[in-house]
XYZ file of C-alpha atoms in Angstrom:
424
model
C 7.418 85.580 38.625
C 8.692 82.588 40.609
C 9.101 78.931 39.161
C 6.598 76.398 40.515
C 8.067 73.685 42.828
C 8.735 70.252 41.293
C 7.744 67.657 43.841
C 8.786 63.995 44.068
C 6.170 61.588 42.785
C 7.878 58.219 43.464
C 11.065 56.176 43.839
C 12.396 52.795 42.635
C 15.390 50.640 43.604
C 17.551 48.135 41.757
C 18.188 45.334 42.161
C 14.850 44.443 43.640
C 16.294 41.175 45.042
C 19.820 39.948 45.568
C 21.650 37.052 47.223
C 25.016 37.719 48.791
C 27.412 35.846 51.032
C 28.246 36.793 54.591
C 30.930 39.463 54.661
C 30.337 40.682 51.148
C 28.540 43.845 49.907
C 25.876 44.771 47.344
C 25.315 48.278 45.936
C 21.669 49.293 45.679
C 20.628 52.183 43.367
C 17.578 54.401 43.986
C 15.866 56.391 41.205
C 13.650 59.315 42.247
C 10.793 60.399 39.978
C 10.695 62.815 38.336
C 14.361 63.030 37.823
C 14.173 66.859 37.934
C 12.393 66.936 41.291
C 13.611 69.723 43.486
C 14.599 67.345 46.308
C 15.938 63.945 45.173
C 17.474 63.011 48.505
C 16.621 59.635 50.066
C 17.138 57.680 53.283
C 18.145 53.946 53.502
C 17.134 51.476 56.200
C 17.324 47.680 56.932
C 14.547 45.618 58.412
C 17.132 43.427 60.192
C 20.577 44.856 60.741
C 21.779 41.539 62.263
C 21.460 40.085 58.785
C 22.280 43.038 56.515
C 23.120 46.709 57.021
C 22.952 49.579 54.531
C 24.737 52.922 54.543
C 23.493 56.317 53.343
C 24.700 55.547 49.834
C 22.730 52.269 49.549
C 25.759 49.974 50.036
C 24.520 46.779 51.656
C 26.831 44.678 53.855
C 25.922 41.017 54.503
C 26.259 40.271 58.214
C 24.800 36.836 58.821
C 22.762 34.142 57.144
C 19.119 35.154 56.634
C 16.849 37.612 54.788
C 16.480 41.375 55.258
C 14.392 44.009 53.482
C 16.288 47.154 52.520
C 14.048 50.257 52.135
C 14.799 53.538 50.371
C 12.549 56.526 51.397
C 12.410 59.908 49.621
C 12.783 63.003 51.817
C 10.141 64.749 49.715
C 6.896 62.902 49.978
C 8.244 59.838 51.849
C 7.849 57.592 48.830
C 9.392 54.088 49.355
C 10.906 51.231 47.407
C 12.399 47.977 48.742
C 15.000 45.357 47.855
C 15.011 41.860 49.384
C 18.506 40.721 50.351
C 19.186 37.056 51.058
C 22.431 36.435 52.924
C 24.014 33.037 52.634
C 26.561 31.670 55.064
C 30.130 32.009 53.905
C 31.993 28.753 53.164
C 34.175 27.509 56.028
C 37.286 25.988 54.473
C 39.533 23.390 56.042
C 42.782 24.805 57.357
C 44.486 21.629 58.586
C 44.221 18.092 60.009
C 45.881 16.060 62.765
C 45.905 12.328 63.609
C 46.279 10.362 66.828
C 48.183 8.329 67.641
C 50.883 9.627 65.344
C 53.150 6.674 66.098
C 52.374 3.166 67.351
C 53.716 -0.406 67.409
C 51.508 -3.403 66.619
C 51.964 -7.173 66.480
C 51.170 -8.702 63.117
C 47.481 -9.547 63.014
C 46.470 -6.867 65.502
C 44.561 -3.633 64.745
C 44.587 0.051 65.719
C 41.947 2.757 65.318
C 43.380 6.094 64.190
C 41.451 9.321 64.759
C 41.671 12.367 62.472
C 40.705 15.910 63.581
C 39.906 18.436 60.844
C 40.424 22.140 61.543
C 38.372 24.187 61.997
C 35.862 21.891 63.611
C 33.020 23.636 61.758
C 34.623 23.416 58.343
C 32.078 22.719 55.683
C 33.771 19.552 54.379
C 35.077 17.263 57.133
C 35.756 14.398 54.681
C 39.146 12.654 54.657
C 40.843 9.790 52.811
C 43.137 7.207 54.414
C 46.050 5.425 52.727
C 49.047 3.220 53.548
C 52.396 3.510 51.815
C 53.114 -0.203 52.433
C 50.055 -2.436 52.427
C 52.221 -5.537 52.817
C 53.029 -4.257 56.319
C 49.839 -2.445 57.360
C 46.511 -1.660 55.718
C 43.938 1.000 56.608
C 40.272 1.313 55.704
C 38.381 4.554 55.067
C 37.450 4.766 58.736
C 41.094 4.912 59.824
C 41.066 1.286 61.052
C 44.604 -0.101 60.720
C 45.405 -3.824 60.403
C 48.991 -4.991 60.981
C 49.904 -7.482 58.244
C 53.573 -8.390 58.570
C 56.811 -7.279 60.140
C 58.062 -3.870 58.987
C 57.074 -0.212 58.964
C 54.289 1.646 57.174
C 53.151 5.275 57.136
C 49.406 5.828 57.328
C 48.334 9.154 55.798
C 45.048 11.006 56.286
C 44.251 13.615 53.596
C 41.456 16.194 53.757
C 39.155 16.302 50.755
C 38.993 20.105 51.127
C 42.460 21.525 50.675
C 44.432 18.221 50.640
C 45.912 18.857 54.067
C 47.898 15.856 55.390
C 48.732 14.194 58.678
C 50.588 10.898 59.193
C 50.922 8.082 61.685
C 53.937 5.749 61.618
C 53.002 2.115 62.237
C 55.710 -0.360 63.263
C 54.649 -4.004 62.926
C 56.373 -6.746 64.851
C 56.167 -10.396 63.791
C 53.777 -12.594 65.715
C 54.506 -16.205 66.566
C 52.570 -18.280 64.003
C 52.301 -22.008 64.798
C 51.694 -24.718 62.210
C 48.073 -25.883 62.115
C 48.242 -28.503 59.378
C 49.886 -29.852 56.217
C 48.812 -31.036 52.765
C 50.759 -33.035 50.157
C 50.241 -32.778 46.419
C 49.735 -35.060 44.602
C 48.082 -37.332 47.161
C 48.719 -40.333 44.914
C 50.745 -40.846 41.759
C 52.041 -43.591 39.454
C 55.786 -43.485 38.738
C 57.800 -45.721 36.412
C 60.860 -47.519 37.790
C 63.877 -45.217 37.716
C 61.790 -42.055 37.342
C 61.266 -39.325 39.947
C 58.301 -37.328 41.228
C 58.495 -34.123 43.269
C 55.932 -33.999 46.061
C 54.871 -30.566 47.324
C 54.161 -30.138 51.040
C 51.964 -27.131 51.839
C 52.162 -25.941 55.435
C 49.141 -24.278 57.029
C 49.088 -21.421 57.570
C 51.423 -20.436 54.765
C 53.185 -17.888 57.023
C 53.886 -20.318 59.876
C 57.162 -19.560 61.632
C 58.577 -23.055 61.103
C 57.483 -24.660 57.812
C 60.145 -27.383 57.918
C 59.135 -31.024 57.438
C 60.669 -34.491 57.656
C 60.070 -36.917 54.751
C 59.744 -40.683 55.221
C 59.083 -43.667 52.923
C 57.199 -46.731 54.163
C 59.262 -48.931 51.825
C 62.616 -47.699 50.578
C 62.998 -50.832 48.458
C 60.084 -49.579 46.357
C 60.493 -45.778 46.552
C 62.830 -43.408 48.364
C 62.339 -39.732 49.194
C 64.906 -37.012 49.904
C 64.702 -33.994 52.209
C 63.069 -31.930 49.459
C 60.237 -34.396 48.798
C 61.818 -35.784 45.607
C 60.648 -39.390 45.237
C 62.718 -41.919 43.284
C 60.942 -45.058 42.048
C 63.093 -48.131 42.734
C 61.067 -51.203 41.859
C 57.505 -52.275 41.162
C 55.151 -51.987 44.132
C 53.527 -49.393 46.393
C 54.974 -47.142 49.076
C 53.495 -44.409 51.270
C 55.517 -41.201 51.453
C 54.824 -39.143 54.601
C 55.778 -35.555 55.432
C 55.671 -34.579 59.129
C 56.006 -30.983 60.405
C 58.667 -30.248 63.004
C 56.282 -27.739 64.579
C 53.171 -29.505 65.859
C 54.014 -32.907 64.320
C 51.213 -32.683 61.752
C 51.522 -35.163 58.871
C 50.155 -35.936 55.417
C 50.867 -38.760 52.985
C 51.056 -39.593 49.297
C 50.667 -43.122 47.901
C 53.334 -43.901 45.306
C 52.638 -46.754 42.889
C 55.750 -47.884 41.029
C 55.215 -49.597 37.685
C 57.854 -51.476 35.685
C 59.830 -49.418 33.222
C 59.304 -50.067 29.534
C 61.921 -52.574 28.314
C 62.842 -51.920 24.681
C 64.355 -54.462 22.310
C 68.095 -53.918 21.773
C 68.942 -56.765 19.404
C 68.163 -60.251 18.061
C 70.000 -63.496 17.270
C 68.810 -66.404 15.128
C 69.987 -69.968 15.759
C 71.324 -71.853 13.940
C 73.260 -69.278 11.959
C 73.163 -71.599 8.932
C 71.676 -74.968 8.069
C 71.617 -77.489 5.218
C 68.387 -79.378 4.634
C 67.052 -81.489 1.831
C 64.053 -80.804 -0.315
C 60.803 -81.432 1.568
C 62.448 -81.322 4.992
C 61.920 -78.641 7.684
C 64.141 -76.772 10.104
C 62.903 -74.825 13.147
C 64.833 -71.615 13.631
C 64.954 -69.985 17.041
C 64.944 -66.189 17.362
C 66.349 -64.816 20.622
C 65.384 -61.207 21.350
C 67.561 -59.072 23.643
C 66.986 -58.354 26.415
C 65.083 -61.441 27.432
C 62.542 -59.326 29.341
C 61.793 -56.908 26.483
C 58.159 -55.814 26.467
C 57.598 -56.805 22.836
C 59.659 -59.849 21.749
C 57.571 -60.466 18.638
C 59.314 -60.904 15.266
C 58.434 -61.106 11.607
C 60.020 -63.900 9.531
C 60.981 -63.445 5.872
C 62.609 -65.599 3.204
C 64.747 -64.024 0.519
C 63.960 -66.898 -1.875
C 60.663 -68.646 -1.356
C 61.298 -70.911 -4.376
C 64.064 -72.569 -2.346
C 62.772 -72.201 1.225
C 59.772 -70.708 2.969
C 59.357 -69.748 6.613
C 56.210 -69.461 8.700
C 55.384 -67.057 11.559
C 57.008 -69.445 14.075
C 60.352 -69.639 12.251
C 59.704 -73.105 10.778
C 61.614 -73.341 7.514
C 60.410 -75.693 4.767
C 62.872 -76.694 2.030
C 61.215 -76.363 -1.376
C 63.904 -76.900 -3.986
C 67.665 -77.039 -4.363
C 69.275 -73.654 -3.781
C 69.741 -71.223 -0.927
C 67.658 -68.637 0.891
C 68.370 -66.160 3.625
C 65.786 -66.383 6.379
C 65.524 -63.123 8.314
C 63.781 -62.415 11.626
C 62.969 -58.721 12.288
C 61.742 -57.389 15.639
C 58.547 -55.343 15.655
C 60.094 -53.183 18.376
C 63.102 -51.362 16.990
C 63.359 -53.145 13.656
C 66.426 -55.187 14.661
C 67.128 -58.209 12.441
C 69.254 -61.371 12.205
C 69.502 -63.995 9.480
C 70.216 -67.642 8.835
C 71.521 -69.021 5.529
C 69.512 -72.071 4.504
C 71.053 -74.386 1.890
C 68.584 -76.786 0.296
C 70.017 -79.982 -1.177
C 68.385 -82.041 -3.899
C 66.121 -84.863 -2.817
C 68.067 -88.181 -2.990
C 65.998 -91.312 -3.805
C 68.823 -93.811 -3.384
C 69.239 -96.132 -0.446
C 72.499 -96.323 1.447
C 73.848 -99.932 1.541
C 77.085 -101.565 2.579
C 78.593 -105.079 2.852
C 81.773 -106.417 4.423
C 83.430 -105.581 7.749
C 81.419 -102.526 8.859
C 81.516 -100.427 12.038
C 78.436 -98.384 12.744
C 78.355 -95.798 15.519
C 74.851 -94.683 16.471
C 74.103 -91.303 18.079
C 70.693 -91.026 19.706
C 68.512 -87.934 20.238
C 69.477 -86.240 17.002
C 66.815 -83.794 15.849
C 66.586 -83.308 12.106
C 67.801 -85.218 9.078
C 70.725 -83.121 7.841
C 74.401 -83.879 8.332
C 74.640 -80.602 10.198
C 72.279 -81.974 12.841
C 74.609 -84.895 13.417
C 77.834 -82.908 13.309
C 76.467 -80.333 15.776
C 75.385 -82.962 18.319
C 77.249 -82.648 21.625
C 78.063 -86.404 21.719
C 79.444 -86.567 18.158
C 81.888 -88.145 17.378
C 83.525 -89.281 20.618
C 80.627 -90.686 22.633
C 78.259 -92.724 20.439
C 75.197 -94.230 22.085
C 75.898 -97.634 20.450
C 78.826 -99.087 18.460
C 78.095 -102.156 16.324
C 80.120 -104.406 14.028
C 77.948 -105.363 11.001
C 78.218 -107.516 7.895
C 75.787 -105.350 5.983
C 73.252 -102.563 6.463
C 70.677 -100.652 4.526
C 69.141 -97.291 5.425
C 66.080 -96.200 3.406
C 66.179 -92.592 2.264
C 64.725 -89.909 4.603
C 63.616 -92.203 7.393
C 63.290 -90.235 10.613
C 64.475 -92.465 13.464
C 65.666 -89.654 15.802
C 69.226 -90.935 15.662
C 72.289 -90.567 13.463
C 74.791 -93.137 12.293
C 78.433 -92.979 11.311
C 79.364 -95.945 9.081
C 82.978 -96.916 8.327
C 84.456 -99.959 6.532
C 87.856 -101.495 5.825
C 89.286 -101.379 2.333
C 87.646 -104.519 1.099
C 84.239 -103.437 2.196
C 81.899 -102.526 -0.602
C 79.772 -99.427 0.052
C 76.990 -98.294 -2.183
C 76.214 -94.689 -1.074
C 73.793 -92.095 -2.325
C 75.096 -89.243 -4.354
C 74.406 -86.923 -1.393
C 75.269 -88.396 2.007
C 72.731 -87.897 4.751
C 71.962 -89.107 8.203
């Protein structure tokens, strides 16, 4: 008895869909049902062999971008199953880059467009980056536009984003002639003290002009001078205009210099007279002389070491109080310099001065004060009296201020009645 035939009842294929790249392959697998069918053979076919092909074993080869349906058909019963294959285009990688021109010479300030060619021309990523190895000489933007900056040499490099392929262009920059277009001076005005200096800064425009040299001039060298570097020296009080003129183009700018007097500090002090003798109740004006005479602050403070004997006011006027001595000191407010006068106060004498007999009196006019020192210090004493008189007698009341002094002498028989303390 013969076995009954086992016929095919269907077929399936895996994967049912697949995406592959041009040039690659995909294995399809067909399953015939039942698995113990007498004839499990199949045939493979492609709906579009320009996109994908399939061999007798179900191996699919991607040909070109697109979609193809791959069909498996059983020999027994012609059952079918399909798989949809999507073919994507294969990536086109960059293989190189070139640039033109690869060498050029520019004048500073000029520009040059560089052109980069990526290979292959249909590469997926045509992007490039541009760079300069010396931006002080030449710069480049991301479009390959080169700007010559200053004299020198720079290498411009173009680099592909895909693969980092490089190409270079050597840029030689020559200096351009740059004329002066203007000048500024800083500061435009300044106050300087006599004897001091001030540096003026001349700024040439443009800053890269070929000839930035200038000539400096003062409108009044008696007030302020200026050297070739713009260093101003203040000479004396006043105003002067300092001018800087460019050699290229003869542009000019000025600065007004105001010179103020220098501060004059006190360096010392003298008090005159250096000593004086006055009687109780009398006064003596002391004179303080501050050095130098043109010091800014000649003010002084007066002080008495013994106010019970003598006082002094803010003007240096000494008043004799009682017998004794006091040191009167004048101190400068500026610097604290000081000088002193020794004041001797003599007791008040209530006696008159009288004389009889053969008397010679010499009178000296224009004597200020009532002390003997005032008389003895007079420039006309003793040789040039204003008046010389021969008298029989005289009487001088005590402490009468007549603005003159007298020198009385008598022969041996003359009788003189004098106060205990002589005076003028």
